[in-house]
mmCIF file of C-alpha atoms in Angstrom:
data_model
loop_
_atom_site.group_PDB
_atom_site.id
_atom_site.type_symbol
_atom_site.label_atom_id
_atom_site.label_comp_id
_atom_site.label_asym_id
_atom_site.label_seq_id
_atom_site.Cartn_x
_atom_site.Cartn_y
_atom_site.Cartn_z
ATOM 1 C CA MET A 5 -18.563 36.269 10.262
ATOM 2 C CA ASP A 6 -15.029 35.286 9.757
ATOM 3 C CA PHE A 7 -15.383 32.958 7.160
ATOM 4 C CA GLU A 8 -12.054 32.081 6.627
ATOM 5 C CA THR A 9 -11.529 31.454 10.449
ATOM 6 C CA PHE A 10 -14.604 28.948 9.985
ATOM 7 C CA PHE A 11 -12.991 27.119 7.133
ATOM 8 C CA LYS A 12 -9.703 26.832 8.793
ATOM 9 C CA THR A 13 -11.407 25.624 12.261
ATOM 10 C CA ARG A 14 -13.630 22.874 10.295
ATOM 11 C CA LEU A 15 -10.242 21.620 8.645
ATOM 12 C CA ASP A 16 -8.080 21.755 11.571
ATOM 13 C CA ALA A 17 -10.972 19.188 13.598
ATOM 14 C CA LEU A 18 -10.467 16.921 10.496
ATOM 15 C CA LYS A 19 -7.116 16.574 10.439
ATOM 16 C CA ALA A 20 -6.872 16.814 14.544
ATOM 17 C CA GLU A 21 -9.104 13.611 14.318
ATOM 18 C CA GLY A 22 -7.138 12.079 11.621
ATOM 19 C CA ARG A 23 -9.926 12.409 8.874
ATOM 20 C CA TYR A 24 -8.550 15.211 6.626
ATOM 21 C CA ARG A 25 -8.217 13.448 3.110
ATOM 22 C CA VAL A 26 -4.807 13.514 1.088
ATOM 23 C CA PHE A 27 -4.484 13.185 -2.618
ATOM 24 C CA THR A 28 -1.990 11.102 -3.912
ATOM 25 C CA ASP A 29 -0.382 12.242 -6.685
ATOM 26 C CA ILE A 30 0.359 9.642 -9.004
ATOM 27 C CA ALA A 31 -0.121 8.612 -12.564
ATOM 28 C CA ARG A 32 -1.123 5.426 -13.670
ATOM 29 C CA ARG A 33 0.837 3.518 -16.464
ATOM 30 C CA ALA A 34 -0.560 2.408 -19.318
ATOM 31 C CA GLY A 35 0.072 -1.559 -19.771
ATOM 32 C CA ALA A 36 1.750 -1.720 -16.601
ATOM 33 C CA PHE A 37 -1.274 -1.175 -14.273
ATOM 34 C CA PRO A 38 -1.574 -1.861 -11.243
ATOM 35 C CA ARG A 39 1.919 -0.096 -10.983
ATOM 36 C CA ALA A 40 1.758 3.961 -11.022
ATOM 37 C CA HIS A 41 4.469 6.764 -10.868
ATOM 38 C CA ASP A 42 4.370 8.832 -7.619
ATOM 39 C CA HIS A 43 4.598 12.582 -8.228
ATOM 40 C CA ALA A 44 5.675 13.440 -4.755
ATOM 41 C CA ARG A 45 8.230 11.196 -3.611
ATOM 42 C CA GLY A 46 9.201 9.839 -6.847
ATOM 43 C CA GLY A 47 9.622 6.317 -7.864
ATOM 44 C CA GLU A 48 7.132 3.406 -8.873
ATOM 45 C CA ILE A 49 4.417 1.979 -6.482
ATOM 46 C CA THR A 50 1.909 -0.606 -6.250
ATOM 47 C CA VAL A 51 -1.491 0.525 -6.317
ATOM 48 C CA TRP A 52 -4.376 -1.476 -4.738
ATOM 49 C CA CYS A 53 -7.261 0.466 -4.324
ATOM 50 C CA SER A 54 -8.037 1.374 -7.583
ATOM 51 C CA ASN A 55 -11.996 0.697 -8.868
ATOM 52 C CA ASP A 56 -10.571 0.027 -12.066
ATOM 53 C CA TYR A 57 -11.290 -3.609 -11.042
ATOM 54 C CA LEU A 58 -10.280 -5.773 -14.250
ATOM 55 C CA GLY A 59 -7.622 -2.831 -15.247
ATOM 56 C CA MET A 60 -9.959 -2.151 -18.311
ATOM 57 C CA GLY A 61 -8.574 1.470 -18.360
ATOM 58 C CA GLN A 62 -5.769 0.311 -20.115
ATOM 59 C CA HIS A 63 -7.074 -1.965 -22.708
ATOM 60 C CA PRO A 64 -5.870 -2.039 -26.142
ATOM 61 C CA ASP A 65 -9.984 -2.098 -27.533
ATOM 62 C CA VAL A 66 -10.844 0.922 -25.156
ATOM 63 C CA LEU A 67 -8.244 2.920 -25.771
ATOM 64 C CA ALA A 68 -8.232 2.118 -29.565
ATOM 65 C CA ALA A 69 -12.306 3.637 -29.517
ATOM 66 C CA MET A 70 -10.826 6.764 -27.902
ATOM 67 C CA ARG A 71 -8.348 7.636 -29.857
ATOM 68 C CA GLN A 72 -10.582 7.049 -32.929
ATOM 69 C CA ALA A 73 -13.403 9.097 -31.061
ATOM 70 C CA ILE A 74 -11.089 12.151 -30.492
ATOM 71 C CA ASP A 75 -9.843 11.917 -33.984
ATOM 72 C CA THR A 76 -13.413 12.137 -35.661
ATOM 73 C CA THR A 77 -14.920 14.129 -33.686
ATOM 74 C CA GLY A 78 -12.824 15.984 -31.498
ATOM 75 C CA ALA A 79 -12.483 16.327 -27.480
ATOM 76 C CA GLY A 80 -16.024 17.377 -26.071
ATOM 77 C CA ALA A 81 -19.415 16.856 -26.948
ATOM 78 C CA GLY A 82 -20.182 20.244 -27.306
ATOM 79 C CA GLY A 83 -23.604 20.695 -25.183
ATOM 80 C CA THR A 84 -26.060 18.814 -22.925
ATOM 81 C CA ARG A 85 -27.886 15.975 -24.866
ATOM 82 C CA ASN A 86 -30.409 17.926 -25.698
ATOM 83 C CA ILE A 87 -28.621 20.867 -27.333
ATOM 84 C CA SER A 88 -26.101 19.418 -29.746
ATOM 85 C CA GLY A 89 -24.407 16.694 -27.139
ATOM 86 C CA THR A 90 -26.072 13.640 -28.297
ATOM 87 C CA THR A 91 -23.364 12.007 -30.518
ATOM 88 C CA HIS A 92 -23.562 8.331 -32.439
ATOM 89 C CA TYR A 93 -21.414 7.296 -29.606
ATOM 90 C CA HIS A 94 -23.757 8.288 -26.825
ATOM 91 C CA VAL A 95 -26.383 6.486 -28.900
ATOM 92 C CA ALA A 96 -24.461 3.375 -29.159
ATOM 93 C CA LEU A 97 -23.209 3.050 -25.888
ATOM 94 C CA GLU A 98 -26.712 3.087 -24.489
ATOM 95 C CA ARG A 99 -27.564 0.192 -26.801
ATOM 96 C CA GLU A 100 -24.630 -1.415 -24.975
ATOM 97 C CA LEU A 101 -26.287 -0.960 -21.659
ATOM 98 C CA ALA A 102 -29.649 -1.711 -22.334
ATOM 99 C CA ASP A 103 -28.492 -4.914 -23.783
ATOM 100 C CA LEU A 104 -26.103 -6.121 -20.795
ATOM 101 C CA HIS A 105 -29.335 -5.764 -18.605
ATOM 102 C CA CYS A 106 -31.641 -7.144 -21.246
ATOM 103 C CA LYS A 107 -33.561 -3.939 -20.491
ATOM 104 C CA PRO A 108 -35.184 -1.803 -23.581
ATOM 105 C CA ALA A 109 -33.451 1.563 -22.761
ATOM 106 C CA ALA A 110 -30.655 2.859 -20.773
ATOM 107 C CA LEU A 111 -29.423 6.233 -20.389
ATOM 108 C CA ALA A 112 -25.956 7.478 -19.883
ATOM 109 C CA PHE A 113 -25.191 10.145 -16.781
ATOM 110 C CA THR A 114 -22.095 12.372 -16.393
ATOM 111 C CA SER A 115 -21.076 9.837 -12.781
ATOM 112 C CA GLY A 116 -22.506 7.002 -11.046
ATOM 113 C CA TYR A 117 -23.570 9.771 -8.314
ATOM 114 C CA VAL A 118 -25.328 12.060 -10.468
ATOM 115 C CA ALA A 119 -27.099 9.034 -11.969
ATOM 116 C CA ASN A 120 -28.649 7.710 -8.729
ATOM 117 C CA GLU A 121 -29.347 11.478 -7.054
ATOM 118 C CA ALA A 122 -31.007 12.392 -10.192
ATOM 119 C CA ALA A 123 -33.159 9.503 -10.678
ATOM 120 C CA LEU A 124 -34.210 9.374 -7.394
ATOM 121 C CA ALA A 125 -34.769 12.841 -6.753
ATOM 122 C CA THR A 126 -37.110 12.573 -9.918
ATOM 123 C CA LEU A 127 -38.734 9.632 -9.279
ATOM 124 C CA GLY A 128 -39.295 10.523 -5.162
ATOM 125 C CA SER A 129 -40.756 14.279 -6.224
ATOM 126 C CA GLN A 130 -42.607 12.875 -9.204
ATOM 127 C CA LEU A 131 -44.623 9.872 -8.361
ATOM 128 C CA PRO A 132 -47.643 10.570 -6.703
ATOM 129 C CA GLY A 133 -47.723 10.373 -2.668
ATOM 130 C CA CYS A 134 -44.147 8.657 -3.127
ATOM 131 C CA ILE A 135 -43.150 6.839 -0.393
ATOM 132 C CA VAL A 136 -39.380 5.711 -0.499
ATOM 133 C CA PHE A 137 -38.000 2.577 1.235
ATOM 134 C CA SER A 138 -33.898 2.532 1.500
ATOM 135 C CA ASP A 139 -31.440 0.213 2.563
ATOM 136 C CA ALA A 140 -29.624 1.451 5.793
ATOM 137 C CA LEU A 141 -26.262 1.312 4.360
ATOM 138 C CA ASN A 142 -27.258 2.904 0.798
ATOM 139 C CA HIS A 143 -24.436 5.074 -0.603
ATOM 140 C CA ALA A 144 -24.170 8.761 -0.068
ATOM 141 C CA SER A 145 -25.695 9.429 -3.688
ATOM 142 C CA MET A 146 -28.938 7.652 -2.888
ATOM 143 C CA ILE A 147 -28.983 9.235 0.454
ATOM 144 C CA GLN A 148 -28.590 12.554 -1.056
ATOM 145 C CA GLY A 149 -31.035 11.744 -4.059
ATOM 146 C CA ILE A 150 -33.585 10.618 -1.607
ATOM 147 C CA ARG A 151 -33.449 13.878 0.706
ATOM 148 C CA HIS A 152 -33.710 16.060 -2.703
ATOM 149 C CA SER A 153 -36.821 14.052 -3.692
ATOM 150 C CA GLY A 154 -38.720 15.564 -0.726
ATOM 151 C CA ALA A 155 -40.719 12.095 0.094
ATOM 152 C CA GLU A 156 -41.181 10.138 2.671
ATOM 153 C CA LYS A 157 -38.808 7.865 3.517
ATOM 154 C CA HIS A 158 -38.388 4.961 5.561
ATOM 155 C CA ILE A 159 -34.653 3.249 6.261
ATOM 156 C CA PHE A 160 -35.245 -1.124 6.152
ATOM 157 C CA LYS A 161 -32.578 -2.605 8.047
ATOM 158 C CA HIS A 162 -29.617 -3.702 6.465
ATOM 159 C CA ASN A 163 -30.330 -6.182 3.565
ATOM 160 C CA ASP A 164 -33.222 -7.399 5.611
ATOM 161 C CA PRO A 165 -36.423 -8.189 3.671
ATOM 162 C CA ALA A 166 -38.766 -9.056 6.939
ATOM 163 C CA ASP A 167 -38.006 -5.542 8.040
ATOM 164 C CA LEU A 168 -38.754 -4.051 4.858
ATOM 165 C CA GLU A 169 -41.853 -5.921 5.005
ATOM 166 C CA ARG A 170 -42.935 -4.707 8.213
ATOM 167 C CA LEU A 171 -42.481 -1.052 6.776
ATOM 168 C CA LEU A 172 -44.508 -1.897 4.097
ATOM 169 C CA LYS A 173 -47.418 -3.338 5.367
ATOM 170 C CA ALA A 174 -47.633 -0.367 7.327
ATOM 171 C CA ALA A 175 -47.776 2.199 4.623
ATOM 172 C CA ASP A 176 -50.894 3.582 2.851
ATOM 173 C CA ALA A 177 -51.754 0.606 0.140
ATOM 174 C CA SER A 178 -53.087 3.357 -2.132
ATOM 175 C CA ARG A 179 -49.360 5.226 -2.610
ATOM 176 C CA ALA A 180 -46.948 4.873 -4.615
ATOM 177 C CA LYS A 181 -43.355 2.964 -3.145
ATOM 178 C CA LEU A 182 -39.977 3.118 -4.574
ATOM 179 C CA VAL A 183 -37.633 0.085 -2.851
ATOM 180 C CA ALA A 184 -33.742 1.534 -3.173
ATOM 181 C CA PHE A 185 -31.136 -0.723 -2.775
ATOM 182 C CA GLU A 186 -27.656 -2.007 -3.700
ATOM 183 C CA SER A 187 -26.418 -5.470 -4.708
ATOM 184 C CA VAL A 188 -22.483 -5.190 -3.567
ATOM 185 C CA TYR A 189 -22.181 -3.031 -0.616
ATOM 186 C CA SER A 190 -18.366 -1.106 -1.345
ATOM 187 C CA MET A 191 -17.305 -1.144 2.658
ATOM 188 C CA ASP A 192 -18.062 -4.160 3.818
ATOM 189 C CA GLY A 193 -18.140 -6.189 0.749
ATOM 190 C CA ASP A 194 -21.585 -7.716 1.497
ATOM 191 C CA ILE A 195 -24.562 -8.795 -1.094
ATOM 192 C CA ALA A 196 -27.871 -8.129 -0.911
ATOM 193 C CA PRO A 197 -31.260 -10.852 -1.365
ATOM 194 C CA ILE A 198 -31.875 -9.506 -4.324
ATOM 195 C CA GLY A 199 -34.897 -11.832 -5.237
ATOM 196 C CA GLU A 200 -35.925 -11.906 -1.989
ATOM 197 C CA ILE A 201 -36.350 -7.941 -1.379
ATOM 198 C CA CYS A 202 -37.890 -7.908 -5.198
ATOM 199 C CA ASP A 203 -40.618 -10.676 -3.601
ATOM 200 C CA VAL A 204 -41.617 -8.222 -0.822
ATOM 201 C CA ALA A 205 -41.520 -4.865 -2.800
ATOM 202 C CA HIS A 206 -43.879 -6.506 -5.473
ATOM 203 C CA ARG A 207 -46.020 -8.209 -3.205
ATOM 204 C CA TYR A 208 -46.782 -4.694 -2.071
ATOM 205 C CA GLY A 209 -46.798 -2.878 -5.776
ATOM 206 C CA ALA A 210 -43.504 -1.261 -5.253
ATOM 207 C CA MET A 211 -41.092 -0.221 -7.982
ATOM 208 C CA THR A 212 -37.457 -1.917 -7.535
ATOM 209 C CA TYR A 213 -34.444 0.281 -7.686
ATOM 210 C CA LEU A 214 -31.405 -1.737 -7.553
ATOM 211 C CA ASP A 215 -27.322 -0.185 -7.420
ATOM 212 C CA GLU A 216 -25.214 -2.610 -9.174
ATOM 213 C CA VAL A 217 -22.216 0.101 -9.066
ATOM 214 C CA HIS A 218 -19.741 -2.614 -7.697
ATOM 215 C CA ALA A 219 -21.048 -5.601 -9.528
ATOM 216 C CA VAL A 220 -21.354 -4.821 -13.045
ATOM 217 C CA GLY A 221 -18.705 -6.037 -15.223
ATOM 218 C CA LEU A 222 -17.747 -8.529 -12.195
ATOM 219 C CA TYR A 223 -20.652 -11.119 -11.889
ATOM 220 C CA GLY A 224 -23.067 -12.870 -14.032
ATOM 221 C CA GLU A 225 -22.532 -14.770 -17.477
ATOM 222 C CA ARG A 226 -21.643 -11.299 -19.222
ATOM 223 C CA GLY A 227 -21.212 -9.248 -16.337
ATOM 224 C CA ALA A 228 -24.604 -7.719 -15.947
ATOM 225 C CA GLY A 229 -23.885 -7.565 -12.369
ATOM 226 C CA VAL A 230 -25.274 -9.908 -9.142
ATOM 227 C CA ALA A 231 -28.984 -9.864 -10.293
ATOM 228 C CA GLU A 232 -27.636 -11.558 -13.308
ATOM 229 C CA ARG A 233 -25.721 -14.272 -11.760
ATOM 230 C CA ASP A 234 -28.932 -14.593 -9.174
ATOM 231 C CA GLY A 235 -31.351 -14.995 -12.466
ATOM 232 C CA VAL A 236 -33.485 -12.274 -10.900
ATOM 233 C CA MET A 237 -32.671 -9.350 -13.525
ATOM 234 C CA ASP A 238 -35.893 -9.229 -14.777
ATOM 235 C CA ARG A 239 -37.420 -8.706 -11.760
ATOM 236 C CA VAL A 240 -35.548 -5.406 -10.885
ATOM 237 C CA ASP A 241 -37.601 -2.597 -12.787
ATOM 238 C CA LEU A 242 -34.577 -0.217 -12.677
ATOM 239 C CA ILE A 243 -30.767 -1.355 -12.420
ATOM 240 C CA GLN A 244 -28.276 1.721 -11.686
ATOM 241 C CA GLY A 245 -24.656 1.341 -12.746
ATOM 242 C CA THR A 246 -21.492 3.027 -13.433
ATOM 243 C CA LEU A 247 -18.660 3.075 -16.473
ATOM 244 C CA ALA A 248 -15.951 4.264 -13.819
ATOM 245 C CA LYS A 249 -15.537 0.691 -12.224
ATOM 246 C CA ALA A 250 -15.050 -2.676 -13.962
ATOM 247 C CA PHE A 251 -15.792 -0.515 -17.140
ATOM 248 C CA GLY A 252 -12.379 1.663 -16.528
ATOM 249 C CA LEU A 253 -13.655 4.784 -17.594
ATOM 250 C CA MET A 254 -16.319 7.491 -16.563
ATOM 251 C CA GLY A 255 -20.006 7.897 -16.066
ATOM 252 C CA GLY A 256 -22.913 6.362 -14.821
ATOM 253 C CA TYR A 257 -26.465 5.177 -16.102
ATOM 254 C CA VAL A 258 -29.794 3.552 -15.399
ATOM 255 C CA ALA A 259 -31.471 0.744 -17.182
ATOM 256 C CA ALA A 260 -35.246 -0.018 -17.717
ATOM 257 C CA SER A 261 -38.315 -0.145 -19.542
ATOM 258 C CA ALA A 262 -38.540 2.591 -22.339
ATOM 259 C CA ALA A 263 -41.008 4.378 -21.043
ATOM 260 C CA LEU A 264 -39.302 4.744 -17.091
ATOM 261 C CA VAL A 265 -35.830 5.782 -18.940
ATOM 262 C CA ASP A 266 -37.791 8.104 -21.353
ATOM 263 C CA PHE A 267 -39.706 9.967 -18.147
ATOM 264 C CA LEU A 268 -36.013 10.446 -16.711
ATOM 265 C CA ARG A 269 -34.912 11.882 -19.438
ATOM 266 C CA SER A 270 -37.356 14.165 -19.989
ATOM 267 C CA TYR A 271 -37.729 14.957 -16.247
ATOM 268 C CA ALA A 272 -34.583 15.098 -14.394
ATOM 269 C CA PRO A 273 -32.859 18.201 -14.076
ATOM 270 C CA GLY A 274 -29.274 16.205 -13.132
ATOM 271 C CA PHE A 275 -29.310 14.651 -16.897
ATOM 272 C CA ILE A 276 -31.181 17.813 -18.810
ATOM 273 C CA PHE A 277 -29.061 20.696 -17.932
ATOM 274 C CA THR A 278 -25.846 18.665 -17.871
ATOM 275 C CA THR A 279 -23.050 18.911 -20.727
ATOM 276 C CA SER A 280 -23.041 15.102 -22.255
ATOM 277 C CA LEU A 281 -19.969 13.352 -21.845
ATOM 278 C CA PRO A 282 -17.232 13.121 -24.108
ATOM 279 C CA PRO A 283 -17.402 11.591 -27.169
ATOM 280 C CA ALA A 284 -14.303 9.951 -26.375
ATOM 281 C CA ILE A 285 -15.575 8.620 -23.017
ATOM 282 C CA ALA A 286 -18.535 7.264 -24.504
ATOM 283 C CA ALA A 287 -16.900 5.142 -27.586
ATOM 284 C CA GLY A 288 -14.393 3.725 -24.826
ATOM 285 C CA ALA A 289 -17.035 2.682 -22.337
ATOM 286 C CA ALA A 290 -18.833 1.311 -25.166
ATOM 287 C CA ALA A 291 -15.586 -0.781 -26.408
ATOM 288 C CA SER A 292 -15.236 -1.883 -22.875
ATOM 289 C CA ILE A 293 -18.784 -3.384 -22.324
ATOM 290 C CA ARG A 294 -18.262 -5.603 -25.311
ATOM 291 C CA TYR A 295 -15.401 -6.563 -24.404
ATOM 292 C CA VAL A 296 -16.677 -7.859 -20.767
ATOM 293 C CA LYS A 297 -19.169 -9.344 -21.833
ATOM 294 C CA GLY A 298 -17.607 -11.861 -23.080
ATOM 295 C CA ALA A 299 -14.620 -11.771 -20.671
ATOM 296 C CA THR A 300 -15.287 -14.929 -18.644
ATOM 297 C CA GLU A 301 -11.881 -15.509 -17.815
ATOM 298 C CA LEU A 302 -11.071 -12.410 -16.689
ATOM 299 C CA ARG A 303 -14.233 -12.671 -14.120
ATOM 300 C CA HIS A 304 -13.046 -15.866 -12.836
ATOM 301 C CA ARG A 305 -9.363 -14.801 -12.165
ATOM 302 C CA HIS A 306 -10.724 -11.675 -10.494
ATOM 303 C CA GLN A 307 -12.838 -13.590 -8.060
ATOM 304 C CA GLU A 308 -9.379 -16.175 -7.411
ATOM 305 C CA ARG A 309 -7.284 -13.071 -6.549
ATOM 306 C CA ALA A 310 -9.551 -11.774 -4.223
ATOM 307 C CA ALA A 311 -10.174 -15.516 -2.462
ATOM 308 C CA ARG A 312 -6.306 -15.347 -2.054
ATOM 309 C CA LEU A 313 -5.675 -12.303 -0.876
ATOM 310 C CA LYS A 314 -8.288 -12.937 1.817
ATOM 311 C CA GLN A 315 -6.475 -16.323 2.523
ATOM 312 C CA ARG A 316 -3.116 -15.042 2.803
ATOM 313 C CA LEU A 317 -4.067 -12.297 5.041
ATOM 314 C CA ALA A 318 -5.871 -14.816 7.518
ATOM 315 C CA ALA A 319 -3.178 -16.757 7.588
ATOM 316 C CA ALA A 320 -1.109 -14.268 8.297
ATOM 317 C CA LYS A 321 -3.391 -13.578 11.108
ATOM 318 C CA LEU A 322 -4.124 -10.016 10.007
ATOM 319 C CA PRO A 323 -7.664 -8.605 10.546
ATOM 320 C CA VAL A 324 -9.481 -9.372 7.197
ATOM 321 C CA MET A 325 -13.199 -9.056 7.658
ATOM 322 C CA PRO A 326 -15.489 -11.133 6.610
ATOM 323 C CA SER A 327 -16.744 -10.376 2.948
ATOM 324 C CA GLU A 328 -18.629 -12.282 -0.072
ATOM 325 C CA SER A 329 -17.365 -10.274 -2.743
ATOM 326 C CA HIS A 330 -14.175 -9.038 -4.303
ATOM 327 C CA ILE A 331 -14.143 -6.374 -1.901
ATOM 328 C CA VAL A 332 -10.908 -7.051 0.941
ATOM 329 C CA PRO A 333 -11.605 -5.169 3.862
ATOM 330 C CA VAL A 334 -8.942 -5.101 6.648
ATOM 331 C CA LEU A 335 -10.109 -3.579 9.757
ATOM 332 C CA VAL A 336 -7.906 -0.700 11.930
ATOM 333 C CA GLY A 337 -10.416 0.855 13.963
ATOM 334 C CA ASP A 338 -9.153 3.965 14.759
ATOM 335 C CA ALA A 339 -8.934 7.031 12.371
ATOM 336 C CA ARG A 340 -5.550 8.144 13.634
ATOM 337 C CA LEU A 341 -4.080 4.645 13.117
ATOM 338 C CA CYS A 342 -5.798 4.009 9.601
ATOM 339 C CA LYS A 343 -4.456 7.040 8.437
ATOM 340 C CA GLU A 344 -0.782 6.119 9.948
ATOM 341 C CA ALA A 345 -0.852 2.682 8.298
ATOM 342 C CA SER A 346 -1.882 4.144 4.935
ATOM 343 C CA ASP A 347 1.040 6.766 5.023
ATOM 344 C CA ASP A 348 3.609 3.805 6.195
ATOM 345 C CA LEU A 349 2.495 1.457 3.334
ATOM 346 C CA LEU A 350 3.320 4.397 1.180
ATOM 347 C CA GLU A 351 6.176 5.370 2.314
ATOM 348 C CA ARG A 352 8.362 2.698 3.426
ATOM 349 C CA HIS A 353 6.364 -0.122 1.036
ATOM 350 C CA ARG A 354 5.557 1.846 -2.047
ATOM 351 C CA ILE A 355 2.608 0.156 -1.606
ATOM 352 C CA TYR A 356 -0.824 2.510 -2.227
ATOM 353 C CA VAL A 357 -4.176 2.056 -0.458
ATOM 354 C CA GLN A 358 -6.503 4.900 1.099
ATOM 355 C CA PRO A 359 -7.652 5.077 4.726
ATOM 356 C CA ILE A 360 -11.284 4.374 4.973
ATOM 357 C CA ASN A 361 -12.566 6.550 7.647
ATOM 358 C CA TYR A 362 -15.876 8.135 8.788
ATOM 359 C CA PRO A 363 -18.533 9.061 7.517
ATOM 360 C CA THR A 364 -18.154 6.486 4.838
ATOM 361 C CA VAL A 365 -17.590 3.945 7.555
ATOM 362 C CA PRO A 366 -18.409 4.181 11.152
ATOM 363 C CA ARG A 367 -16.481 5.554 14.100
ATOM 364 C CA GLY A 368 -14.673 2.457 15.078
ATOM 365 C CA SER A 369 -14.967 0.641 12.000
ATOM 366 C CA GLU A 370 -12.221 2.330 10.376
ATOM 367 C CA ARG A 371 -10.466 -0.243 7.421
ATOM 368 C CA LEU A 372 -7.862 -0.225 4.746
ATOM 369 C CA ARG A 373 -9.752 -1.355 1.692
ATOM 370 C CA PHE A 374 -8.428 -3.318 -0.686
ATOM 371 C CA THR A 375 -9.359 -4.112 -4.308
ATOM 372 C CA PRO A 376 -7.308 -6.826 -5.792
ATOM 373 C CA THR A 377 -7.748 -7.011 -9.351
ATOM 374 C CA PRO A 378 -6.733 -9.820 -12.275
ATOM 375 C CA LEU A 379 -3.430 -8.292 -12.597
ATOM 376 C CA HIS A 380 -1.943 -8.484 -9.132
ATOM 377 C CA SER A 381 0.347 -11.393 -9.287
ATOM 378 C CA ASP A 382 0.795 -13.847 -6.373
ATOM 379 C CA GLN A 383 4.016 -11.584 -5.403
ATOM 380 C CA ASP A 384 2.048 -9.026 -5.235
ATOM 381 C CA ILE A 385 -0.006 -10.318 -2.407
ATOM 382 C CA GLU A 386 2.953 -11.653 -1.176
ATOM 383 C CA THR A 387 4.589 -8.354 -0.734
ATOM 384 C CA LEU A 388 1.294 -6.800 0.648
ATOM 385 C CA VAL A 389 0.986 -8.899 3.207
ATOM 386 C CA ALA A 390 4.591 -9.177 4.570
ATOM 387 C CA ALA A 391 4.342 -5.158 4.342
ATOM 388 C CA LEU A 392 1.121 -5.125 6.686
ATOM 389 C CA SER A 393 2.698 -7.507 8.818
ATOM 390 C CA ASP A 394 5.313 -5.104 9.203
ATOM 391 C CA VAL A 395 3.115 -1.946 9.464
ATOM 392 C CA TRP A 396 1.133 -3.717 12.065
ATOM 393 C CA SER A 397 4.126 -5.011 14.053
ATOM 394 C CA ARG A 398 5.147 -1.320 14.134
ATOM 395 C CA LEU A 399 1.417 0.564 15.176
ATOM 396 C CA PRO A 400 -1.026 -0.773 17.981
ATOM 397 C CA ILE A 401 -3.616 -1.913 16.053
ATOM 398 C CA ARG A 402 -5.559 -5.079 16.895
ATOM 399 C CA ARG A 403 -4.900 -8.267 15.008
ATOM 400 C CA VAL A 404 -8.263 -9.562 15.410
ATOM 401 C CA ALA A 405 -11.122 -8.597 13.030
#
């Protein structure tokens, strides 16, 4: 087989569809977020697609904690968690995470993707006769974990407790069951009816697994997520989250009962055989969580910025898609045009937002996904809306979502 020709042909197909991913070479400027330096073109750009939702990646408390950890312990952890890689910074981080979600224990992973893949694969393969019930729009990491588990799986209609009940009712009552879903779905920005899903799951003896990746830090009295906001956090058996979005660093985690966390610590290959997070990351994440727990006004400002951007886009008759959350998607509906719009915004307006194309979203629903932060000013919003209006006038993109 001519391997190189195969690789090139597949890449050429992506380019022809407008789905080839181009990485933008930027350097974020600490203290100046959402500004960044564009290494490819030179000059300053405004970032509108960062998952650093609260700008905590540049917060003085976080940076100070990381510097202190580096000065004290050096760069890396030196091994897996079992072999010399559990520092006091990791222990402190897991205590903060358990406290955040009011759970007895938590376990840190190297990313949210790894946390989902490892936890779901382990639970699905180890629970006897396990059947997994997965929301139709679950993240790729959840799908991969369920797939790797080898467990029987059923997909219920998105955010539909009635369809979930239909599937659970038809399942063998004697078998272990796991219901996996998200709180905030990051492409459409809609929010799950967590309490109703828990009602149905527990009625049939199923464990509930909730991905709060796009909600931790942002919702609830202390930023524990939508489950905290809705008063149902105690009814979720396992909460999975990330350190890489609202907390501004990297890493993932699960929080649950002491026995469930210890089980994953002891059986999940994705945890056991991976070098642990650098101590500086763990220290910075713990500092970020401590700060965000009390940052109620920061959360309010974040929601206000998202609401204002949606309002201004709608007023400009731009196709902003309905969203219950802080996610602000603007429909393009064509992969090539989505890439062209993104390129035009960057080249001519110095605004950076990545195109979101298939397979991340279904074909025909390609979009630009904006993530306003508390640090985006009114002027930033007005500049963005004007730039989008200009791009829409230059490209054949429909105005109605």
